[in-house]
mmCIF file of C-alpha atoms in Angstrom:
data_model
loop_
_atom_site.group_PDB
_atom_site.id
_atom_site.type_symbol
_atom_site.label_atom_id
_atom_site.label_comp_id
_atom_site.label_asym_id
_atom_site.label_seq_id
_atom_site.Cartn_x
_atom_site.Cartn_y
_atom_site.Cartn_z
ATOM 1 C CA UNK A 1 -40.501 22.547 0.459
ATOM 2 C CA UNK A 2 -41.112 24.630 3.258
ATOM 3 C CA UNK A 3 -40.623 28.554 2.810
ATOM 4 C CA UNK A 4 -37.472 30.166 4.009
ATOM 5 C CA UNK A 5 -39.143 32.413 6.460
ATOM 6 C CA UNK A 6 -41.023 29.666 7.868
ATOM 7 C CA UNK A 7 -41.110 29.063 11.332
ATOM 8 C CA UNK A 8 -39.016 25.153 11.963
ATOM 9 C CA UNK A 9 -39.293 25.266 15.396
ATOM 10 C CA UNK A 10 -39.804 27.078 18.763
ATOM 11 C CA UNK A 11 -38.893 26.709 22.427
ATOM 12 C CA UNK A 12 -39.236 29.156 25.288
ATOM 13 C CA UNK A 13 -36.524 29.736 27.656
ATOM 14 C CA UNK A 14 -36.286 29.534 31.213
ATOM 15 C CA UNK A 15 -37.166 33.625 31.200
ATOM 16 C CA UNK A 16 -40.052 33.281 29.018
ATOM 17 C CA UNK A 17 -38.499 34.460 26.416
ATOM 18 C CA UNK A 18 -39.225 32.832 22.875
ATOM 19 C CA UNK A 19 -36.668 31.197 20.610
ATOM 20 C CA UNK A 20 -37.653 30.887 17.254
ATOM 21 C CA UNK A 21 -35.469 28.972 14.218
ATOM 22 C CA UNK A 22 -36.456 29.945 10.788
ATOM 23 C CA UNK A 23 -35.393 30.047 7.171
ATOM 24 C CA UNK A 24 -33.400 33.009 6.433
ATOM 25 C CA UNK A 25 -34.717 35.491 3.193
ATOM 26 C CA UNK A 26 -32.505 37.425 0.966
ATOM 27 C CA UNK A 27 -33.921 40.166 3.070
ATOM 28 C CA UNK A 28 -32.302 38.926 6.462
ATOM 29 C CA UNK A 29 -28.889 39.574 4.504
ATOM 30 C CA UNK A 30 -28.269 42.997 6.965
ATOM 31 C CA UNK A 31 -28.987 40.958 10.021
ATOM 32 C CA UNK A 32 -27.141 37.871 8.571
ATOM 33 C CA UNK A 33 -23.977 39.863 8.359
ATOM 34 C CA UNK A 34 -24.465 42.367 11.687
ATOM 35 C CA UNK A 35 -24.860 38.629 13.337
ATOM 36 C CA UNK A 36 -21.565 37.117 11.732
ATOM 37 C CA UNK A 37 -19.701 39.638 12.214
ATOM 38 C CA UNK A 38 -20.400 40.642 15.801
ATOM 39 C CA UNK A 39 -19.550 36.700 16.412
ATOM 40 C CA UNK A 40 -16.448 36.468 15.321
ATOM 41 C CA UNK A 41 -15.188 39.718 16.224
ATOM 42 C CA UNK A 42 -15.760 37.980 20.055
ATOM 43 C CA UNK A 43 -13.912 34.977 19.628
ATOM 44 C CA UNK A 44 -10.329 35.191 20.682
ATOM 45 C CA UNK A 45 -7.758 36.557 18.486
ATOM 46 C CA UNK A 46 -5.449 33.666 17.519
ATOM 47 C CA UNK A 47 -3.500 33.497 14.433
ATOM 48 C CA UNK A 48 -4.677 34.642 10.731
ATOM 49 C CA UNK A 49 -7.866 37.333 10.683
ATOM 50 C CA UNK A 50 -11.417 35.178 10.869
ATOM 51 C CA UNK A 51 -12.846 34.903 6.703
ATOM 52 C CA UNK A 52 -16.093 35.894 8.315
ATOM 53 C CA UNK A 53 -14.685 39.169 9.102
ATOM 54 C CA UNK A 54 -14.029 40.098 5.515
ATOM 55 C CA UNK A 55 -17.719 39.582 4.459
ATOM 56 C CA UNK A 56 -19.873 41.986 3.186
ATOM 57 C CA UNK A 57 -23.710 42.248 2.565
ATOM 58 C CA UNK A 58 -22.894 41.341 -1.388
ATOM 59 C CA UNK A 59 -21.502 38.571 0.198
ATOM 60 C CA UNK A 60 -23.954 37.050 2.296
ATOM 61 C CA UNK A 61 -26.318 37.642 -0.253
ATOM 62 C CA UNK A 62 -24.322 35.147 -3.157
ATOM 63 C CA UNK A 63 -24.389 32.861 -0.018
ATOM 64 C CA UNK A 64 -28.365 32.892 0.718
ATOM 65 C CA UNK A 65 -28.710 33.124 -3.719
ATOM 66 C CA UNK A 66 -26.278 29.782 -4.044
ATOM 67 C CA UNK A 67 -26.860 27.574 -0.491
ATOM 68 C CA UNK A 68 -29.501 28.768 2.214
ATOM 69 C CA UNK A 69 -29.650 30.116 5.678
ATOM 70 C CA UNK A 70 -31.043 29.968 9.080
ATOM 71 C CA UNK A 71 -31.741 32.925 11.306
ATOM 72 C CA UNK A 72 -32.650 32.450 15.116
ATOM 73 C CA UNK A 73 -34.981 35.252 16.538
ATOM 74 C CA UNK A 74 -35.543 35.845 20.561
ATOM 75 C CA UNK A 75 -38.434 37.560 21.417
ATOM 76 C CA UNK A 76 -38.693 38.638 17.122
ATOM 77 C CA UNK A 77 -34.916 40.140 17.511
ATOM 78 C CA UNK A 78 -32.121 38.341 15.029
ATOM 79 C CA UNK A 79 -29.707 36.578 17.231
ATOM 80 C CA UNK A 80 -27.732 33.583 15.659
ATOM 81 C CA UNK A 81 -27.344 32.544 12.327
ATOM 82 C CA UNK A 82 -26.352 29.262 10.311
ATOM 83 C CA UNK A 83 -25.105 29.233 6.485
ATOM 84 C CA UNK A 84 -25.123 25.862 4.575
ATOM 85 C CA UNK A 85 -24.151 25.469 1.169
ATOM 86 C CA UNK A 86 -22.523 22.983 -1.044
ATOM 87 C CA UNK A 87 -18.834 23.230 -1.530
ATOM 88 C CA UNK A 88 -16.043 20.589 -2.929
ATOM 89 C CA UNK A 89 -18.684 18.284 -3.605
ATOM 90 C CA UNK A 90 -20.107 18.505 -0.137
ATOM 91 C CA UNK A 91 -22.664 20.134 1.996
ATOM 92 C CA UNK A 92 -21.164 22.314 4.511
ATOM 93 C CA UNK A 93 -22.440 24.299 7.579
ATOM 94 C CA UNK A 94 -20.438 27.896 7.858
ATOM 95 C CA UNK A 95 -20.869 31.560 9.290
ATOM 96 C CA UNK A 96 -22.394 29.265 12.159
ATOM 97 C CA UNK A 97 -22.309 32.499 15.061
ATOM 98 C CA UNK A 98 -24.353 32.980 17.858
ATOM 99 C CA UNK A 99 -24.369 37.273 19.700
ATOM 100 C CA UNK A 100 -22.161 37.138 22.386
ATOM 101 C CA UNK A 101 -24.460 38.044 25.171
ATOM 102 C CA UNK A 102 -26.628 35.064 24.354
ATOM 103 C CA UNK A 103 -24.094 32.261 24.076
ATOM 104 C CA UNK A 104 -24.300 30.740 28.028
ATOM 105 C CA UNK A 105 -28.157 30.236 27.161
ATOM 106 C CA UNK A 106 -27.753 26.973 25.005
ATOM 107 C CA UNK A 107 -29.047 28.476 21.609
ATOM 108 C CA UNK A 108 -25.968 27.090 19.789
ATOM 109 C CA UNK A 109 -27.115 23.341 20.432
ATOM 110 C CA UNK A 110 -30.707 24.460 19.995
ATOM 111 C CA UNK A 111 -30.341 25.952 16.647
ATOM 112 C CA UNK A 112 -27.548 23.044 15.173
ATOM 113 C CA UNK A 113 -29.910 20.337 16.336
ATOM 114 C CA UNK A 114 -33.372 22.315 14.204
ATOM 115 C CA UNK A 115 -30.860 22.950 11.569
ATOM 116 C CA UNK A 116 -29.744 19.107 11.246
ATOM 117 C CA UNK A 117 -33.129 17.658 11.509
ATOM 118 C CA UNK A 118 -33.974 20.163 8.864
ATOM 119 C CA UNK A 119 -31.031 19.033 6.380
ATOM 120 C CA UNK A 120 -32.540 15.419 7.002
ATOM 121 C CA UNK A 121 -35.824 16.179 6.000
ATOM 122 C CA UNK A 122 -34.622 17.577 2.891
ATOM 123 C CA UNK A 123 -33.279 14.374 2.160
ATOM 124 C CA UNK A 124 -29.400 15.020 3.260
ATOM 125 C CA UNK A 125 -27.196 12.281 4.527
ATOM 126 C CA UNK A 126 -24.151 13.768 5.537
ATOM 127 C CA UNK A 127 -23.010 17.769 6.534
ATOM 128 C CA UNK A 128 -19.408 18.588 7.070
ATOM 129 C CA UNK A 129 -18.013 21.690 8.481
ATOM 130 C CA UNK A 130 -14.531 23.568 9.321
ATOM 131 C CA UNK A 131 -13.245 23.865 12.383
ATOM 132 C CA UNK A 132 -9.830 26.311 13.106
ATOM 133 C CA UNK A 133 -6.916 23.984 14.112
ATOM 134 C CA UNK A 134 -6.560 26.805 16.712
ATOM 135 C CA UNK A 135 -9.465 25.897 19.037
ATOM 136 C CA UNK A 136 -9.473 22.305 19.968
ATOM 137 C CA UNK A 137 -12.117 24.113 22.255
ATOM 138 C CA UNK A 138 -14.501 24.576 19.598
ATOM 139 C CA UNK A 139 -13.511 21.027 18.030
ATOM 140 C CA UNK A 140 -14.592 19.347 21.454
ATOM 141 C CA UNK A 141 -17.977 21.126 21.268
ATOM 142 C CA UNK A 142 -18.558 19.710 17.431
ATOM 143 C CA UNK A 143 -17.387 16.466 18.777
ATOM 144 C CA UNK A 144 -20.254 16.662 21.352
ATOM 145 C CA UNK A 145 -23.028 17.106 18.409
ATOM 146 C CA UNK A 146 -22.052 13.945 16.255
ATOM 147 C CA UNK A 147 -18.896 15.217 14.597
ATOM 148 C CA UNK A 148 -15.522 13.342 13.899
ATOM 149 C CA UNK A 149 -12.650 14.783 12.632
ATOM 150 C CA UNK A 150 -12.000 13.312 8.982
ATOM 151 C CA UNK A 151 -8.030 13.872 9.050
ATOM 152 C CA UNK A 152 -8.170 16.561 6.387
ATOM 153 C CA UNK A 153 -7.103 19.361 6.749
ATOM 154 C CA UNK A 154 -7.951 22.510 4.464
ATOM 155 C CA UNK A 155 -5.938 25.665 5.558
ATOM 156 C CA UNK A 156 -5.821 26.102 9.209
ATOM 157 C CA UNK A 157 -8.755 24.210 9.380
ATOM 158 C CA UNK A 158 -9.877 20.521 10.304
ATOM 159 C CA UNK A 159 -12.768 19.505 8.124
ATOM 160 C CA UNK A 160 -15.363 17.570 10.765
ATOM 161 C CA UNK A 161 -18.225 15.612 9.345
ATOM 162 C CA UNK A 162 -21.065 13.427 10.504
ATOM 163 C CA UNK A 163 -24.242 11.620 9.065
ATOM 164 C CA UNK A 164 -27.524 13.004 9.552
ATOM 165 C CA UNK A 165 -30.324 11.590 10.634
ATOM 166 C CA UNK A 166 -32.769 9.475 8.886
ATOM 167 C CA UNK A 167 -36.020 11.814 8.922
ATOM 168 C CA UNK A 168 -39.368 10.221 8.738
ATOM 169 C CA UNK A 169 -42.563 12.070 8.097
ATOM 170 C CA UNK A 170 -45.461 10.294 10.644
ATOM 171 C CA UNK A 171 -48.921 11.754 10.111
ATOM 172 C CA UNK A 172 -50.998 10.526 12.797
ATOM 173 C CA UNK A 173 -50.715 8.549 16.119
ATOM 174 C CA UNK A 174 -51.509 5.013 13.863
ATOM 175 C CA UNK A 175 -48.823 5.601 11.330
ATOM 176 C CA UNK A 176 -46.533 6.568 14.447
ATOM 177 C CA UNK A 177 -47.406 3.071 16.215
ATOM 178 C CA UNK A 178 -46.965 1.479 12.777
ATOM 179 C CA UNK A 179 -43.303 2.866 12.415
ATOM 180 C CA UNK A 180 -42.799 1.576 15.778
ATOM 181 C CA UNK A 181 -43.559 -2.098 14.552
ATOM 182 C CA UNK A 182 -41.394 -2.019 11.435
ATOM 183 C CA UNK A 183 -38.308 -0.563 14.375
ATOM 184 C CA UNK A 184 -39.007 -3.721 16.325
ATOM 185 C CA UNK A 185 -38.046 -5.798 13.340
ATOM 186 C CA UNK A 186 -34.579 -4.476 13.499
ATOM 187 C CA UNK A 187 -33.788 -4.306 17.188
ATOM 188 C CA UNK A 188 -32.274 -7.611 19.147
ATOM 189 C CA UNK A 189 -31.639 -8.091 23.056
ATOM 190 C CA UNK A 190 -29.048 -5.634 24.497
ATOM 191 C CA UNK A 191 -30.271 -2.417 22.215
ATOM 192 C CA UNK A 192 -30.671 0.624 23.910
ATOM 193 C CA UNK A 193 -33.111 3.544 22.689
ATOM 194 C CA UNK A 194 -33.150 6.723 23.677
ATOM 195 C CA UNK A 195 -36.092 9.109 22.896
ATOM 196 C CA UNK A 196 -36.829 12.961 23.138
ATOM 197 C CA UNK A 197 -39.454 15.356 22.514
ATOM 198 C CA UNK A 198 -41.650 17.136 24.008
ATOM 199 C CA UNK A 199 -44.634 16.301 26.014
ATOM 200 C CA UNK A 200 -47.486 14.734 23.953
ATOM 201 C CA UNK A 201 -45.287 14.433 20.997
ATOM 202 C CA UNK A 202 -45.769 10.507 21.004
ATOM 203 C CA UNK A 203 -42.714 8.998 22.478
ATOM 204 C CA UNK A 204 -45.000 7.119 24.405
ATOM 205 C CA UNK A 205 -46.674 6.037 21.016
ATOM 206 C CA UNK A 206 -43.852 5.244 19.274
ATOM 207 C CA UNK A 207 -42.908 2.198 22.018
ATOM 208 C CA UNK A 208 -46.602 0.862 21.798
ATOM 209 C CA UNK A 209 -45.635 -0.056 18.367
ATOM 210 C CA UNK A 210 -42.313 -1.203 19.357
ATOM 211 C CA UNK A 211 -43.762 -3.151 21.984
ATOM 212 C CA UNK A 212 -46.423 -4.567 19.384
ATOM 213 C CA UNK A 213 -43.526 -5.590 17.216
ATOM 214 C CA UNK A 214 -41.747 -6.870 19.233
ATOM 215 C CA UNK A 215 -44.739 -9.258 20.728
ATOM 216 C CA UNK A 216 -44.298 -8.465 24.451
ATOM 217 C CA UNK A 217 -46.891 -8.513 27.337
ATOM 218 C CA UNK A 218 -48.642 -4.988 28.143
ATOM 219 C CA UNK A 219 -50.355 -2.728 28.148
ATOM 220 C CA UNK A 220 -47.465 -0.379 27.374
ATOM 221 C CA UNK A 221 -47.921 2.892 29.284
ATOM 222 C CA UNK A 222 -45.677 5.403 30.164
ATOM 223 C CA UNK A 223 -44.281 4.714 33.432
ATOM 224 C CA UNK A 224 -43.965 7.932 34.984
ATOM 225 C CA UNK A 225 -44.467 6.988 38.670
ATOM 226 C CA UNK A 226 -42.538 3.395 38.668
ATOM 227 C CA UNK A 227 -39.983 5.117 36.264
ATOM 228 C CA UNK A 228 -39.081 1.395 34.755
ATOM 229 C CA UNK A 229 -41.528 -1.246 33.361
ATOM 230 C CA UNK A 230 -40.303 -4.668 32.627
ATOM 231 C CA UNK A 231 -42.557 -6.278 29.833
ATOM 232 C CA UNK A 232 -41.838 -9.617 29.293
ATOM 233 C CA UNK A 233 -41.566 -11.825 25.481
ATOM 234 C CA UNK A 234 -44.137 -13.454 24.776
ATOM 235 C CA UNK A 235 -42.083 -15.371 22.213
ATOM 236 C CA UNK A 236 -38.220 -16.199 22.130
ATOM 237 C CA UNK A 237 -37.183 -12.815 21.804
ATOM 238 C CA UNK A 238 -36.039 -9.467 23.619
ATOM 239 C CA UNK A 239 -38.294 -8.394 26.555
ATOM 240 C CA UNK A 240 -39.038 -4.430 26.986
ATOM 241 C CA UNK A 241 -37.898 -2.153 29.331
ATOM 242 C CA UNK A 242 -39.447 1.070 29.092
ATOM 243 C CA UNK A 243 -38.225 3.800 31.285
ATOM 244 C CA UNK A 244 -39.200 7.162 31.819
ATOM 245 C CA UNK A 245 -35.937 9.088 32.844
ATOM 246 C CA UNK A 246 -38.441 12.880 32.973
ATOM 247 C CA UNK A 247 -38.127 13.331 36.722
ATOM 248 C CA UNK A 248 -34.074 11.647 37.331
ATOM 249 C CA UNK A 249 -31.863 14.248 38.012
ATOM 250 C CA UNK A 250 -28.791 12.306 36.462
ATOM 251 C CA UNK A 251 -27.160 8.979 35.377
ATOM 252 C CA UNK A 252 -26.197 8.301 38.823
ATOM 253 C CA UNK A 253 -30.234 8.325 39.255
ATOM 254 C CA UNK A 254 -30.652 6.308 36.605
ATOM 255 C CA UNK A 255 -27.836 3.602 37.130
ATOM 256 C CA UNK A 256 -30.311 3.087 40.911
ATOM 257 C CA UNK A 257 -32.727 1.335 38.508
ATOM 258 C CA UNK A 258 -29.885 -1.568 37.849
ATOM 259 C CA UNK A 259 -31.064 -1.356 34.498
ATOM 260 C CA UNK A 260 -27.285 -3.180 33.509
ATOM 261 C CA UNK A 261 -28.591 -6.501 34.999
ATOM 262 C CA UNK A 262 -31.594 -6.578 32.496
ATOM 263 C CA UNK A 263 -30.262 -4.750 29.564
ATOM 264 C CA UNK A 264 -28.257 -8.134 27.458
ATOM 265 C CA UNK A 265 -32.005 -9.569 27.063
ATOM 266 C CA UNK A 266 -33.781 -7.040 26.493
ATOM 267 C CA UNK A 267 -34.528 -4.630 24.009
ATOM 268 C CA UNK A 268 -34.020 -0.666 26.736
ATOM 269 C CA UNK A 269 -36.366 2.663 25.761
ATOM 270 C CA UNK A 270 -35.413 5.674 27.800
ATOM 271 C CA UNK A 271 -37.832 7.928 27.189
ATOM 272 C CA UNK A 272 -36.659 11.827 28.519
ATOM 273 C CA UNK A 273 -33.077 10.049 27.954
ATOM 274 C CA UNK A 274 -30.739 12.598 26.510
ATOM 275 C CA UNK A 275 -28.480 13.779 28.808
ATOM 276 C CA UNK A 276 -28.784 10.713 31.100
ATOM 277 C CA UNK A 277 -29.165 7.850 29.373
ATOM 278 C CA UNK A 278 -25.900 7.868 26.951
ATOM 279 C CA UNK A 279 -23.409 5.906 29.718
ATOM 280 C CA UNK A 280 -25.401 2.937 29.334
ATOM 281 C CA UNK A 281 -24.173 2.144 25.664
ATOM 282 C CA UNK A 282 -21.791 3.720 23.501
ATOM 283 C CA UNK A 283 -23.734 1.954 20.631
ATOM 284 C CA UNK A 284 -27.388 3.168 20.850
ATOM 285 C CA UNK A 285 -30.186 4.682 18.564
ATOM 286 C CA UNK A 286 -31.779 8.147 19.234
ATOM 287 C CA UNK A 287 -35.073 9.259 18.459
ATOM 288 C CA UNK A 288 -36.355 12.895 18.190
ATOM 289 C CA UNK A 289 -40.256 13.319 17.538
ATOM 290 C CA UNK A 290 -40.571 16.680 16.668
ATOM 291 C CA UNK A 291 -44.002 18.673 16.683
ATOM 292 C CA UNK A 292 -44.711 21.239 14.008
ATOM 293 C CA UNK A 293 -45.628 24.726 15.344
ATOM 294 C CA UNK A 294 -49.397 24.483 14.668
ATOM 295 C CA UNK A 295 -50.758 23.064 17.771
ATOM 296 C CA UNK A 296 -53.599 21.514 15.613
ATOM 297 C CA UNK A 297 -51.764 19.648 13.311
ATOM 298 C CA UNK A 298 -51.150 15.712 14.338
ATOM 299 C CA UNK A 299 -47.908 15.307 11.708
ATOM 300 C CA UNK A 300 -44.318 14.445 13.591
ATOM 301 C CA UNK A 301 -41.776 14.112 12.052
ATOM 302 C CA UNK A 302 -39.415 11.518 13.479
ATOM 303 C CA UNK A 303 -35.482 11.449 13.386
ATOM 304 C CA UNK A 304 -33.468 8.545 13.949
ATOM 305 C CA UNK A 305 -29.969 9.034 14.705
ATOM 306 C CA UNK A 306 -27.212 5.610 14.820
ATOM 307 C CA UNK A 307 -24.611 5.603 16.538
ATOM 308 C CA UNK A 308 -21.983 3.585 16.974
ATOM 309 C CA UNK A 309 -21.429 0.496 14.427
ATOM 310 C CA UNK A 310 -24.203 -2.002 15.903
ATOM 311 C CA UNK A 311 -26.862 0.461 13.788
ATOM 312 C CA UNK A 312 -27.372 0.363 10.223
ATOM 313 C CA UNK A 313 -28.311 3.801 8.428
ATOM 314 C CA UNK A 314 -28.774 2.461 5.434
ATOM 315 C CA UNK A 315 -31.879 -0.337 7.126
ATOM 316 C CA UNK A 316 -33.167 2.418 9.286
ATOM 317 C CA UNK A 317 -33.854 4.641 6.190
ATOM 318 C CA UNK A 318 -35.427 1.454 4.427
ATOM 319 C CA UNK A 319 -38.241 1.404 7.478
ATOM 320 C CA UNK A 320 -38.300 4.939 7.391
ATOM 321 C CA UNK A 321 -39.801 4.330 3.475
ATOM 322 C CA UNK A 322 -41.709 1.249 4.362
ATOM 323 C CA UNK A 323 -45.801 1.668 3.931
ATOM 324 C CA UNK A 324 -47.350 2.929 6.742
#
């Protein structure tokens, strides 16, 4: 298992400025709790006194000795923080709090998506989490990240919960083609796929094999410049469309291509997708390829999320331990 203080992934804002999501360290417990409380002391004061408020660094340090952290650092200066640990028979995301001044930059959504993909490759299938009947505000915004209100209700709060996604280690651009094929075998005319990550991370790889498994004409390129590709069956089923959504500014864009007309017989990859993509099907599969922060290291690890009830978790997690 990876270290707590080890980097699990970096971006760099607009500014320059470097995010960076880690493990958090029995030693982060000062920061931990300077964070969590300076978070919720922000929110709006609505009915009973936030439990965050009350802790102290003994606290947060039973918290980091029984579950385990996650500390966000901008430019090498603690900004956010994440808490899971296992309670009622369930794991549980808590003390999630971002610094005021750097909520409108999008860390939140940064830091639950690392911290999700992380929970996955530890293995974890599902993560539930509180959320204070008094913000239906802060309900929408879990909503928005794959959470559905369970109808229980603990206190004043709501207890949301969603499955994670299945995580898949991929050494090398081979294996990565080779997962690809063993997708194929699941996916039928009228799927759509929508994959992220960041240039040269192998979304582009990943359909080869798709497009290998599923026995259609090629070669399968990205198609940056046409922005869709049509490749035909070469047996009785699904043809591939592979689009490249990386310079659409929107669905409205993206709904030019008249991709509804070919999308019942055909098996749809948006590549650069999230965001735009999502109107096409309310039952889709996402892929994040995640590189590791060593530039010279080939390993991805791959995350495929279901959604909606066409997608099976339990057969994606069966390719995801197929031989590669």
């Amino acid at each position: 298992m990876m270290p707590a203080t080890a980097a699990l992934a970096a971006a760099t804002l607009p500014d320059g400025r470097e995010l960076i999501v880690r493990g958090a360290a029995h030693e982060d417990a000062p920061a931990i709790l300077a964070i969590v409380h300076r978070a919720f002391t922000a929110r709006p004061v609505v009915g009973d006194k936030p439990e965050a408020l009350s802790d102290d660094l003994r606290s947060v340090e039973a918290r980091l000795e029984y579950g385990h952290g996650y500390l966000t650092l901008l430019d090498g200066e603690p900004i956010a923080v994440v808490m899971v640990a296992r309670q009622r028979g369930a794991l549980r995301l808590g003390r999630v709090g971002v610094l005021p001044e750097y909520r409108q930059l999008g860390v939140a959504s940064f830091v639950i998506g690392v911290v999700l993909e992380d929970l996955a490759a530890r293995g974890e299938e599902r993560v539930q989490l509180l959320a204070r009947q008094e913000f239906p505000a802060l309900q929408a915004w879990w909503e928005k990240h794959g959470f559905v209100a369970q109808g229980i209700v603990e206190g004043n709060c709501v207890v949301m919960a969603r499955a994670l996604p299945v995580a898949i280690e991929v050494p090398d651009a081979d294996a990565m083609r080779a997962l690809g094929a063993r997708l194929a075998h699941l996916l039928r005319a009228g799927d759509l796929i929508i994959a992220s990550g960041d240039l040269g991370a192998g979304k582009t790889t990943l359909t080869q094999g798709i497009g290998a498994g599923l026995d259609v004409d090629g070669p399968v390129i990205s198609p940056t410049f046409v922005l869709a590709r049509v490749h035909p069956t070469r047996t009785d089923g699904p043809a591939l469309v592979h689009v490249d959504a990386y310079r659409l500014g929107g669905f409205a864009e993206l709904d030019d291509l008249g991709l509804d007309d070919s999308m019942e017989g055909a098996v749809t990859l948006v590549e650069w997708g999230t965001g735009v993509a999502e109107a096409l099907a309310s039952d889709r599969l996402e892929i994040d390829i995640r590189r590791g922060i060593d530039p010279d290291d080939e390993t991805r690890w791959v995350f495929l999320t279901p959604i909606g009830p066409r997608w099976n978790r339990v057969a994606l997690a069966a390719v995801a331990k197929e031989e590669t």
